[in-house]
Tab-separated table of C-alpha atoms and ligand atoms in Angstrom:
chain	number	residue	atom	x	y	z
A	1028	UNK	CA	13.964	-19.170	-8.245
A	1029	UNK	CA	11.485	-18.421	-5.345
A	1030	UNK	CA	12.051	-21.899	-4.262
A	1031	UNK	CA	15.496	-20.945	-3.004
A	1032	UNK	CA	14.427	-17.862	-1.271
A	1033	UNK	CA	11.594	-20.052	0.512
A	1034	UNK	CA	14.011	-22.532	1.607
A	1035	UNK	CA	16.280	-20.014	2.858
A	1036	UNK	CA	13.796	-18.041	4.927
A	1037	UNK	CA	12.554	-21.311	6.249
A	1038	UNK	CA	16.002	-22.036	7.668
A	1039	UNK	CA	15.824	-18.580	9.223
A	1040	UNK	CA	12.520	-19.031	10.408
A	1041	UNK	CA	11.150	-16.395	8.541
A	1042	UNK	CA	7.556	-16.323	7.127
A	1043	UNK	CA	7.128	-16.843	3.398
A	1044	UNK	CA	3.942	-16.397	1.432
A	1045	UNK	CA	3.724	-17.164	-2.110
A	1046	UNK	CA	2.003	-14.957	-4.723
A	1047	UNK	CA	0.606	-17.582	-7.183
A	1048	UNK	CA	0.599	-16.170	-10.701
A	1049	UNK	CA	0.852	-18.281	-14.059
A	1050	UNK	CA	4.589	-17.873	-15.172
A	1051	UNK	CA	5.624	-15.235	-12.546
A	1052	UNK	CA	4.896	-16.497	-8.931
A	1053	UNK	CA	7.131	-14.930	-6.226
A	1054	UNK	CA	7.837	-14.990	-2.610
A	1055	UNK	CA	6.960	-12.408	0.046
A	1056	UNK	CA	9.609	-12.934	2.837
A	1057	UNK	CA	8.567	-11.508	6.403
A	1058	UNK	CA	11.008	-11.205	9.140
A	1059	UNK	CA	12.740	-9.217	11.925
A	1060	UNK	CA	16.448	-7.977	10.725
A	1061	UNK	CA	16.269	-9.207	7.089
A	1062	UNK	CA	18.473	-6.282	6.140
A	1063	UNK	CA	21.623	-8.252	7.079
A	1064	UNK	CA	20.783	-11.364	4.976
A	1065	UNK	CA	19.022	-9.668	2.033
A	1066	UNK	CA	22.199	-10.033	-0.161
A	1067	UNK	CA	22.094	-13.838	0.557
A	1068	UNK	CA	18.565	-14.035	-0.230
A	1069	UNK	CA	18.718	-12.192	-3.388
A	1070	UNK	CA	21.651	-14.088	-4.536
A	1071	UNK	CA	19.774	-17.250	-3.945
A	1072	UNK	CA	16.672	-16.093	-5.704
A	1073	UNK	CA	18.056	-14.449	-8.637
A	1074	UNK	CA	21.295	-15.988	-9.590
A	1075	UNK	CA	23.672	-14.422	-11.479
A	1076	UNK	CA	21.842	-10.846	-11.071
A	1077	UNK	CA	23.506	-7.712	-10.063
A	1078	UNK	CA	21.493	-5.022	-8.124
A	1079	UNK	CA	21.077	-1.286	-8.269
A	1080	UNK	CA	19.216	0.105	-5.150
A	1081	UNK	CA	16.707	2.888	-5.583
A	1082	UNK	CA	15.906	4.562	-2.210
A	1083	UNK	CA	14.967	8.093	-0.929
A	1084	UNK	CA	17.018	10.111	1.197
A	1085	UNK	CA	15.031	9.439	4.376
A	1086	UNK	CA	15.476	5.617	4.035
A	1087	UNK	CA	19.009	5.846	2.852
A	1088	UNK	CA	20.101	7.987	6.051
A	1089	UNK	CA	18.590	5.223	8.262
A	1090	UNK	CA	19.199	1.909	6.796
A	1091	UNK	CA	20.910	2.111	3.389
A	1092	UNK	CA	24.415	1.575	4.667
A	1093	UNK	CA	23.113	-1.963	6.276
A	1094	UNK	CA	21.618	-3.020	3.156
A	1095	UNK	CA	24.713	-2.029	0.989
A	1096	UNK	CA	26.991	-4.084	3.151
A	1097	UNK	CA	24.746	-7.098	2.748
A	1098	UNK	CA	24.659	-6.763	-0.868
A	1099	UNK	CA	28.331	-5.918	-1.088
A	1100	UNK	CA	29.287	-9.102	0.935
A	1101	UNK	CA	27.819	-10.977	-2.032
A	1102	UNK	CA	29.421	-9.024	-4.581
A	1103	UNK	CA	26.139	-8.123	-6.042
A	1104	UNK	CA	26.018	-4.227	-5.520
A	1105	UNK	CA	26.093	-1.826	-9.018
A	1106	UNK	CA	25.527	1.283	-6.935
A	1107	UNK	CA	22.422	3.035	-5.652
A	1108	UNK	CA	20.321	6.068	-6.656
A	1109	UNK	CA	18.625	8.148	-3.830
A	1110	UNK	CA	15.390	10.324	-4.653
A	1111	UNK	CA	13.878	12.954	-2.537
A	1112	UNK	CA	11.434	11.666	-0.266
A	1113	UNK	CA	7.780	12.302	-0.808
A	1114	UNK	CA	5.041	11.956	-3.456
A	1115	UNK	CA	6.649	14.467	-5.793
A	1116	UNK	CA	9.150	12.112	-6.806
A	1117	UNK	CA	6.567	9.889	-8.711
A	1118	UNK	CA	6.971	12.247	-11.700
A	1119	UNK	CA	8.127	12.124	-15.256
A	1120	UNK	CA	11.223	14.265	-14.543
A	1121	UNK	CA	12.363	12.020	-11.614
A	1122	UNK	CA	11.695	8.670	-13.569
A	1123	UNK	CA	13.668	10.345	-16.459
A	1124	UNK	CA	16.593	10.899	-14.441
A	1125	UNK	CA	16.445	7.596	-12.568
A	1126	UNK	CA	16.295	5.627	-15.903
A	1127	UNK	CA	19.453	7.647	-16.930
A	1128	UNK	CA	20.971	7.068	-13.796
A	1129	UNK	CA	20.434	3.092	-13.644
A	1130	UNK	CA	21.751	2.754	-17.243
A	1131	UNK	CA	24.976	4.861	-16.008
A	1132	UNK	CA	24.973	2.334	-13.180
A	1133	UNK	CA	25.294	-0.519	-16.012
A	1134	UNK	CA	22.114	-2.438	-14.926
A	1135	UNK	CA	21.802	-4.940	-17.895
A	1136	UNK	CA	18.493	-7.206	-18.826
A	1137	UNK	CA	19.633	-9.824	-16.480
A	1138	UNK	CA	20.139	-7.480	-13.466
A	1139	UNK	CA	17.752	-6.547	-10.948
A	1140	UNK	CA	16.469	-2.921	-9.423
A	1141	UNK	CA	15.594	-3.092	-5.399
A	1142	UNK	CA	12.874	-0.741	-4.484
A	1143	UNK	CA	13.887	0.166	-1.143
A	1144	UNK	CA	11.393	2.434	0.638
A	1145	UNK	CA	7.909	3.258	0.888
A	1146	UNK	CA	5.084	3.082	-1.599
A	1147	UNK	CA	6.604	6.353	-3.511
A	1148	UNK	CA	10.023	4.450	-4.235
A	1149	UNK	CA	8.191	1.338	-5.029
A	1150	UNK	CA	5.881	2.625	-7.401
A	1151	UNK	CA	8.706	4.735	-9.128
A	1152	UNK	CA	11.351	2.124	-8.958
A	1153	UNK	CA	8.999	-0.623	-10.094
A	1154	UNK	CA	8.004	1.522	-12.892
A	1155	UNK	CA	11.516	2.281	-13.919
A	1156	UNK	CA	12.192	-1.291	-13.799
A	1157	UNK	CA	9.341	-2.205	-16.171
A	1158	UNK	CA	10.621	0.131	-18.951
A	1159	UNK	CA	14.344	-0.033	-18.645
A	1160	UNK	CA	15.987	-2.249	-21.319
A	1161	UNK	CA	12.118	-3.315	-21.983
A	1162	UNK	CA	12.065	-4.803	-18.451
A	1163	UNK	CA	14.416	-5.910	-15.791
A	1164	UNK	CA	13.349	-7.568	-12.636
A	1165	UNK	CA	12.577	-5.857	-9.614
A	1166	UNK	CA	12.833	-6.907	-5.739
A	1167	UNK	CA	10.434	-4.879	-3.625
A	1168	UNK	CA	12.090	-4.088	-0.135
A	1169	UNK	CA	9.140	-2.349	1.447
A	1170	UNK	CA	10.163	0.107	4.586
A	1171	UNK	CA	6.816	1.683	5.735
A	1172	UNK	CA	3.765	-0.358	7.143
A	1173	UNK	CA	1.761	0.650	4.132
A	1174	UNK	CA	4.279	-0.706	1.623
A	1175	UNK	CA	4.706	-3.840	3.526
A	1176	UNK	CA	1.115	-4.905	3.810
A	1177	UNK	CA	0.116	-3.357	0.298
A	1178	UNK	CA	2.096	-1.399	-2.195
A	1179	UNK	CA	4.984	-3.662	-2.432
A	1180	UNK	CA	2.603	-6.735	-3.590
A	1181	UNK	CA	0.713	-7.021	-6.526
A	1182	UNK	CA	2.812	-5.463	-9.094
A	1183	UNK	CA	1.199	-1.973	-9.700
A	1184	UNK	CA	3.925	0.724	-10.578
A	1185	UNK	CA	3.336	4.317	-11.936
A	1186	UNK	CA	3.947	7.747	-11.576
A	1187	UNK	CA	1.619	10.913	-10.961
A	1188	UNK	CA	0.536	13.384	-13.727
A	1189	UNK	CA	-1.123	16.810	-13.605
A	1190	UNK	CA	-4.384	14.819	-14.438
A	1191	UNK	CA	-4.008	12.694	-11.470
A	1192	UNK	CA	-2.143	10.048	-9.168
A	1193	UNK	CA	-0.952	6.780	-10.684
A	1194	UNK	CA	-2.534	7.531	-14.298
A	1195	UNK	CA	0.757	6.423	-15.917
A	1196	UNK	CA	2.135	2.925	-15.297
A	1197	UNK	CA	2.487	-0.650	-15.503
A	1198	UNK	CA	1.822	-3.961	-13.969
A	1199	UNK	CA	5.337	-5.359	-13.224
A	1200	UNK	CA	5.479	-7.773	-10.459
A	1201	UNK	CA	8.512	-8.331	-8.400
A	1202	UNK	CA	10.399	-11.415	-8.446
A	1203	UNK	CA	10.733	-11.133	-4.664
A	1204	UNK	CA	9.338	-8.991	-1.697
A	1205	UNK	CA	11.569	-8.891	1.503
A	1206	UNK	CA	9.655	-7.045	4.521
A	1207	UNK	CA	11.886	-6.660	7.401
A	1208	UNK	CA	9.359	-5.421	10.279
A	1209	UNK	CA	12.276	-4.043	12.116
A	1210	UNK	CA	12.905	-1.107	9.854
A	1211	UNK	CA	9.337	0.027	10.621
A	1212	UNK	CA	10.691	1.061	14.168
A	1213	UNK	CA	12.213	4.149	12.643
A	1214	UNK	CA	8.704	5.223	11.334
A	1215	UNK	CA	7.386	8.551	12.803
A	1216	UNK	CA	4.154	7.540	14.936
A	1217	UNK	CA	1.979	9.394	12.465
A	1218	UNK	CA	3.535	7.166	9.506
A	1219	UNK	CA	3.082	4.084	11.204
A	1220	UNK	CA	-0.727	4.708	12.260
A	1221	UNK	CA	-1.516	5.983	8.796
A	1222	UNK	CA	0.017	2.646	7.388
A	1223	UNK	CA	-2.166	0.842	10.010
A	1224	UNK	CA	-5.259	1.867	8.388
A	1225	UNK	CA	-4.327	-0.507	5.433
A	1226	UNK	CA	-3.914	-3.409	7.946
A	1227	UNK	CA	-7.437	-2.333	9.296
A	1228	UNK	CA	-8.858	-2.536	5.774
A	1229	UNK	CA	-7.982	-6.162	5.475
A	1230	UNK	CA	-10.014	-6.860	8.684
A	1231	UNK	CA	-13.126	-4.806	7.416
A	1232	UNK	CA	-13.374	-6.115	3.931
A	1233	UNK	CA	-13.046	-9.782	4.504
A	1234	UNK	CA	-11.698	-11.111	7.941
A	1235	UNK	CA	-13.625	-10.348	10.923
A	1236	UNK	CA	-11.544	-12.372	13.237
A	1237	UNK	CA	-8.680	-10.434	11.973
A	1238	UNK	CA	-10.583	-7.380	12.808
A	1239	UNK	CA	-11.227	-8.462	16.483
A	1240	UNK	CA	-7.450	-9.661	16.670
A	1241	UNK	CA	-6.286	-6.152	16.069
A	1242	UNK	CA	-8.937	-4.765	18.407
A	1243	UNK	CA	-7.089	-6.783	21.105
A	1244	UNK	CA	-3.574	-6.642	20.158
A	1245	UNK	CA	-3.067	-3.210	18.340
A	1246	UNK	CA	-0.911	-1.708	21.126
A	1247	UNK	CA	1.827	-4.328	21.166
A	1248	UNK	CA	1.640	-4.253	17.460
A	1249	UNK	CA	2.491	-0.661	17.449
A	1250	UNK	CA	5.058	-0.796	20.370
A	1251	UNK	CA	7.807	-3.027	18.495
A	1252	UNK	CA	8.868	-5.505	16.182
A	1253	UNK	CA	7.569	-8.936	17.732
A	1254	UNK	CA	4.786	-11.646	17.259
A	1255	UNK	CA	2.071	-9.048	16.918
A	1256	UNK	CA	3.780	-6.983	14.240
A	1257	UNK	CA	4.720	-9.878	12.331
A	1258	UNK	CA	1.282	-11.329	12.457
A	1259	UNK	CA	-0.514	-8.309	11.660
A	1260	UNK	CA	1.913	-7.719	8.624
A	1261	UNK	CA	1.634	-11.418	7.451
A	1262	UNK	CA	-2.155	-11.579	7.543
A	1263	UNK	CA	-2.575	-8.568	5.621
A	1264	UNK	CA	0.146	-9.801	3.112
A	1265	UNK	CA	-1.359	-12.944	2.819
A	1266	UNK	CA	-4.582	-11.200	1.973
A	1267	UNK	CA	-3.270	-8.922	-0.446
A	1268	UNK	CA	-1.508	-12.076	-2.221
A	1269	UNK	CA	-4.682	-13.847	-2.258
A	1270	UNK	CA	-6.633	-11.149	-3.912
A	1271	UNK	CA	-3.798	-10.310	-6.393
A	1272	UNK	CA	-3.605	-14.083	-7.515
A	1273	UNK	CA	-7.548	-14.115	-8.204
A	1274	UNK	CA	-7.567	-10.914	-10.170
A	1275	UNK	CA	-4.053	-9.737	-11.030
A	1276	UNK	CA	-5.303	-6.855	-13.203
A	1277	UNK	CA	-8.243	-6.012	-11.433
A	1278	UNK	CA	-10.559	-7.399	-14.213
A	1279	UNK	CA	-12.810	-9.721	-12.385
A	1280	UNK	CA	-13.843	-7.470	-9.453
A	1281	UNK	CA	-12.158	-9.098	-6.358
A	1282	UNK	CA	-9.044	-6.849	-6.711
A	1283	UNK	CA	-11.435	-3.739	-6.551
A	1284	UNK	CA	-12.217	-4.712	-3.169
A	1285	UNK	CA	-8.903	-3.254	-2.025
A	1286	UNK	CA	-10.350	0.117	-2.963
A	1287	UNK	CA	-12.612	-0.001	0.238
A	1288	UNK	CA	-12.602	3.251	1.964
A	1289	UNK	CA	-10.506	4.718	-1.132
A	1290	UNK	CA	-13.089	6.513	-3.123
A	1291	UNK	CA	-13.843	8.635	-0.345
A	1292	UNK	CA	-10.160	8.560	0.808
A	1293	UNK	CA	-8.835	9.659	-2.727
A	1294	UNK	CA	-11.230	12.598	-3.009
A	1295	UNK	CA	-10.194	13.720	0.429
A	1296	UNK	CA	-6.555	13.577	-0.449
A	1297	UNK	CA	-7.219	15.576	-3.623
A	1298	UNK	CA	-8.896	18.276	-1.777
A	1299	UNK	CA	-6.193	18.429	0.887
A	1300	UNK	CA	-3.594	18.673	-1.993
A	1301	UNK	CA	-1.870	15.466	-1.395
A	1302	UNK	CA	-0.010	17.239	1.448
A	1303	UNK	CA	0.988	16.634	4.990
A	1304	UNK	CA	-2.627	17.851	5.895
A	1305	UNK	CA	-3.723	14.346	5.094
A	1306	UNK	CA	-1.825	11.190	4.820
A	1307	UNK	CA	-3.074	8.600	2.557
A	1308	UNK	CA	-3.795	6.359	5.546
A	1309	UNK	CA	-5.545	8.744	7.205
A	1310	UNK	CA	-7.698	9.713	4.144
A	1311	UNK	CA	-8.425	5.841	4.144
A	1312	UNK	CA	-9.378	6.102	7.753
A	1313	UNK	CA	-12.192	8.436	7.154
A	1314	UNK	CA	-13.103	6.919	4.047
A	1315	UNK	CA	-13.631	3.517	5.576
A	1316	UNK	CA	-15.511	4.952	8.569
A	1317	UNK	CA	-17.806	6.966	5.559
A	1318	UNK	CA	-18.245	3.680	3.606
A	1319	UNK	CA	-19.487	2.122	6.862
A	1320	UNK	CA	-21.659	4.952	7.853
A	1321	UNK	CA	-23.212	5.010	4.278
A	1322	UNK	CA	-23.806	1.256	4.053
A	1323	UNK	CA	-25.722	1.713	7.692
A	1324	UNK	CA	-27.734	4.400	6.015
A	1325	UNK	CA	-28.716	2.227	3.119
A	1326	UNK	CA	-29.800	-0.513	5.360
A	1327	UNK	CA	-27.094	-2.782	4.527
A	1328	UNK	CA	-24.919	-3.017	7.812
A	1329	UNK	CA	-25.977	-3.409	11.251
A	1330	UNK	CA	-25.149	0.224	13.111
A	1331	UNK	CA	-23.472	-1.589	16.080
A	1332	UNK	CA	-20.551	-2.788	13.279
A	1333	UNK	CA	-20.231	0.808	12.179
A	1334	UNK	CA	-19.968	2.339	15.579
A	1335	UNK	CA	-17.330	-0.649	16.573
A	1336	UNK	CA	-14.922	0.434	13.497
A	1337	UNK	CA	-15.187	3.943	14.491
A	1338	UNK	CA	-14.475	3.064	18.069
A	1339	UNK	CA	-11.284	1.243	16.903
A	1340	UNK	CA	-10.016	3.812	14.493
A	1341	UNK	CA	-10.290	6.597	17.180
A	1342	UNK	CA	-8.504	4.376	19.812
A	1343	UNK	CA	-5.712	4.024	17.646
A	1344	UNK	CA	-5.693	7.728	16.986
A	1345	UNK	CA	-6.762	7.775	13.242
A	1346	UNK	CA	-9.068	10.428	11.868
A	1347	UNK	CA	-12.653	9.178	11.046
A	1348	UNK	CA	-14.573	12.560	10.153
A	1349	UNK	CA	-14.230	14.836	7.330
A	1350	UNK	CA	-13.844	17.785	9.887
A	1351	UNK	CA	-10.610	16.256	11.158
A	1352	UNK	CA	-9.025	17.424	8.137
A	1353	UNK	CA	-7.119	20.773	8.954
A	1354	UNK	CA	-8.166	23.817	6.867
A	1355	UNK	CA	-11.060	24.907	5.075
A	1356	UNK	CA	-14.365	22.621	5.077
A	1357	UNK	CA	-14.626	20.787	1.736
A	1358	UNK	CA	-18.070	21.243	-0.081
A	1359	UNK	CA	-19.970	18.156	-0.715
A	1360	UNK	CA	-20.371	18.830	-4.291
A	1361	UNK	CA	-16.433	19.386	-4.774
A	1362	UNK	CA	-15.940	15.971	-2.747
A	1363	UNK	CA	-18.605	14.152	-5.126
A	1364	UNK	CA	-16.769	15.720	-8.512
A	1365	UNK	CA	-13.601	14.108	-7.270
A	1366	UNK	CA	-15.062	10.952	-6.298
A	1367	UNK	CA	-16.880	10.716	-9.738
A	1368	UNK	CA	-13.512	11.538	-11.357
A	1369	UNK	CA	-12.104	8.517	-9.653
A	1370	UNK	CA	-11.312	5.381	-11.833
A	1371	UNK	CA	-13.947	3.529	-10.061
A	1372	UNK	CA	-16.762	5.085	-12.437
A	1373	UNK	CA	-18.205	3.181	-15.113
A	1374	UNK	CA	-20.702	4.610	-17.632
A	1375	UNK	CA	-21.616	7.314	-15.519
A	1376	UNK	CA	-22.592	4.872	-12.448
A	1377	UNK	CA	-20.359	5.223	-9.351
A	1378	UNK	CA	-18.947	1.995	-8.061
A	1379	UNK	CA	-18.234	1.909	-4.203
A	1380	UNK	CA	-17.164	-0.751	-2.127
A	1381	UNK	CA	-19.820	-1.054	0.718
A	1382	UNK	CA	-20.131	-3.619	3.552
A	1383	UNK	CA	-22.920	-5.970	4.906
A	1384	UNK	CA	-20.852	-5.819	8.267
A	1385	UNK	CA	-17.403	-6.153	9.509
A	1386	UNK	CA	-15.502	-8.551	6.956
A	1387	UNK	CA	-18.169	-8.534	4.501
A	1388	UNK	CA	-17.275	-6.155	1.920
A	1389	UNK	CA	-18.745	-5.973	-1.776
A	1390	UNK	CA	-18.729	-3.660	-4.830
A	1391	UNK	CA	-21.823	-1.671	-5.474
A	1392	UNK	CA	-21.814	-0.518	-9.005
A	1393	UNK	CA	-25.320	1.342	-8.934
A	1394	UNK	CA	-24.745	4.281	-6.390
A	1395	UNK	CA	-27.282	7.057	-6.980
A	1396	UNK	CA	-25.569	10.342	-7.014
A	1397	UNK	CA	-28.785	12.276	-5.074
A	1398	UNK	CA	-28.198	9.799	-2.154
A	1399	UNK	CA	-24.675	9.971	-1.977
A	1400	UNK	CA	-24.826	13.940	-2.279
A	1401	UNK	CA	-27.145	14.002	0.645
A	1402	UNK	CA	-24.919	11.628	2.603
A	1403	UNK	CA	-21.885	13.714	1.845
A	1404	UNK	CA	-23.768	17.040	2.687
A	1405	UNK	CA	-24.280	15.890	6.422
A	1406	UNK	CA	-20.999	14.459	6.659
A	1407	UNK	CA	-19.398	17.729	5.646
A	1408	UNK	CA	-21.406	19.416	8.176
A	1409	UNK	CA	-20.667	16.848	11.056
A	1410	UNK	CA	-17.911	18.006	13.678
B	164	LIG	N1	1.389	0.192	-6.042
B	164	LIG	C1	0.576	-0.005	-5.159
B	164	LIG	O1	-0.379	-1.181	-5.349
B	164	LIG	C2	-0.007	0.856	-4.027
B	164	LIG	C3	-0.858	0.605	-3.303
B	164	LIG	C4	-0.975	1.437	-2.361
B	164	LIG	C5	-0.268	2.950	-2.126
B	164	LIG	N2	0.568	3.152	-3.306
B	164	LIG	C6	1.297	4.207	-3.313
B	164	LIG	O2	2.204	4.428	-2.023
B	164	LIG	C7	2.604	5.732	-1.948
B	164	LIG	C8	2.477	5.881	-0.592
B	164	LIG	O3	3.388	4.987	0.393
B	164	LIG	P1	3.967	5.342	1.578
B	164	LIG	O4	2.827	5.692	2.556
B	164	LIG	O5	4.873	4.278	1.948
B	164	LIG	O6	4.601	6.890	1.216
B	164	LIG	P2	6.141	7.046	1.007
B	164	LIG	O7	6.792	6.240	0.056
B	164	LIG	O8	6.015	8.647	0.820
B	164	LIG	O9	6.886	6.923	2.657
B	164	LIG	C9	6.280	7.991	3.547
B	164	LIG	C10	7.358	8.576	4.423
B	164	LIG	O10	7.992	7.496	5.196
B	164	LIG	C11	9.710	7.621	5.299
B	164	LIG	N3	10.021	6.463	5.156
B	164	LIG	C12	9.991	5.184	4.362
B	164	LIG	N4	10.359	4.319	5.351
B	164	LIG	C13	10.999	4.883	6.352
B	164	LIG	C14	11.611	3.956	7.760
B	164	LIG	N5	11.624	2.823	7.413
B	164	LIG	N6	11.757	4.801	8.617
B	164	LIG	C15	11.604	6.359	8.580
B	164	LIG	N7	11.146	6.888	7.624
B	164	LIG	C16	10.732	6.238	6.326
B	164	LIG	C17	9.794	8.400	3.572
B	164	LIG	O11	10.895	8.758	3.490
B	164	LIG	C18	8.561	9.326	3.529
B	164	LIG	O12	9.021	10.536	3.864
B	164	LIG	C19	1.538	6.482	-2.680
B	164	LIG	O13	2.137	7.109	-3.778
B	164	LIG	C20	0.528	5.539	-3.467
B	164	LIG	O14	-0.027	5.876	-4.693
B	164	LIG	C21	0.703	2.184	-4.290
């Protein structure tokens, strides 16, 4: 089925990246103005399937009519479910309602759910699809930069509970990912920038040349859809696809590299109450700078590399210091407690993704808590 999607994409000069997984490989199609052709693409890739679209109210207002028109043209559309925008929709009550609504729309085993939105919709709708009628297929149509380069690829789905983020969920690989870079133009500059942190992450963790390319081309990439934006999304999606193919369920250590900047970042997000005070990507930008600074402190990474990373994140307008988070200054102990609660802890040892330089990340499993506390104390005091 992915061959059909690939052939169609090639005919229209879109880029296709294959995620190679035994028995469940799929295509990521990246292009401009894909919404208009998505009906044809899905009909080719999933013959006979009818589709139910899950989206949020913001995306619905901006882009749903175009998607619906394209699906209707192929006679595929069962209907749509619109959830409230924001992380709060990744919850049991919303999941419960969504599953009921999908059943009422008449979604059968052979049908398909389209997750049309950012990472919130992708995680929620992907989870619903994985449990509805013991599993129906999902097509991810990511509409944020973060979702196009990260969350729509790799099959992690889930919701949040009182105990923490993403603690309930499944691995459910999509059957197809359709990333239309033109829809990113309606994102607020702040959301676009936050998603860009995940793009930079791929350069910093394993591709120094890509980081250098981003330093030279980020302005064009931000300004409009076009060759630069497409290249950045493509290289990022390729990197994610390769990591997922190597370690689908985060069992071999490769996929853990994607957590670069995230253990620091998640702790900062939790302290900010997962609010508008600090978007996920902003927390990751601070986390990546901290990971570089800590690697320098341990004598692992040249200081010049850390300085270069900080310069780039600052040039783009991303925060790099803990002090940049609005509100009360966090206590280092509180940060450490949250970092230790994060899922990257094994047998009481903290694992962190550190770097030997730009493009050279690795997982360090034996982080000493006293040295980390000292580091965080200094970072929390830094302005
Ligand atoms: N599954 C994974 O592998 C994975 C990886 C990373 C992050 N995530 C999850 O992703 C979520 C964050 O995703 P996100 O940053 O995309 O947030 P989001 O889905 O909340 O989207 C951010 C905001 O942008 C709006 N929006 C979306 N597309 C738009 C568009 N084209 N134009 C205008 N507005 C638009 C949304 O309505 C929302 O208000 C988190 O829940 C995180 O846990 C999952």
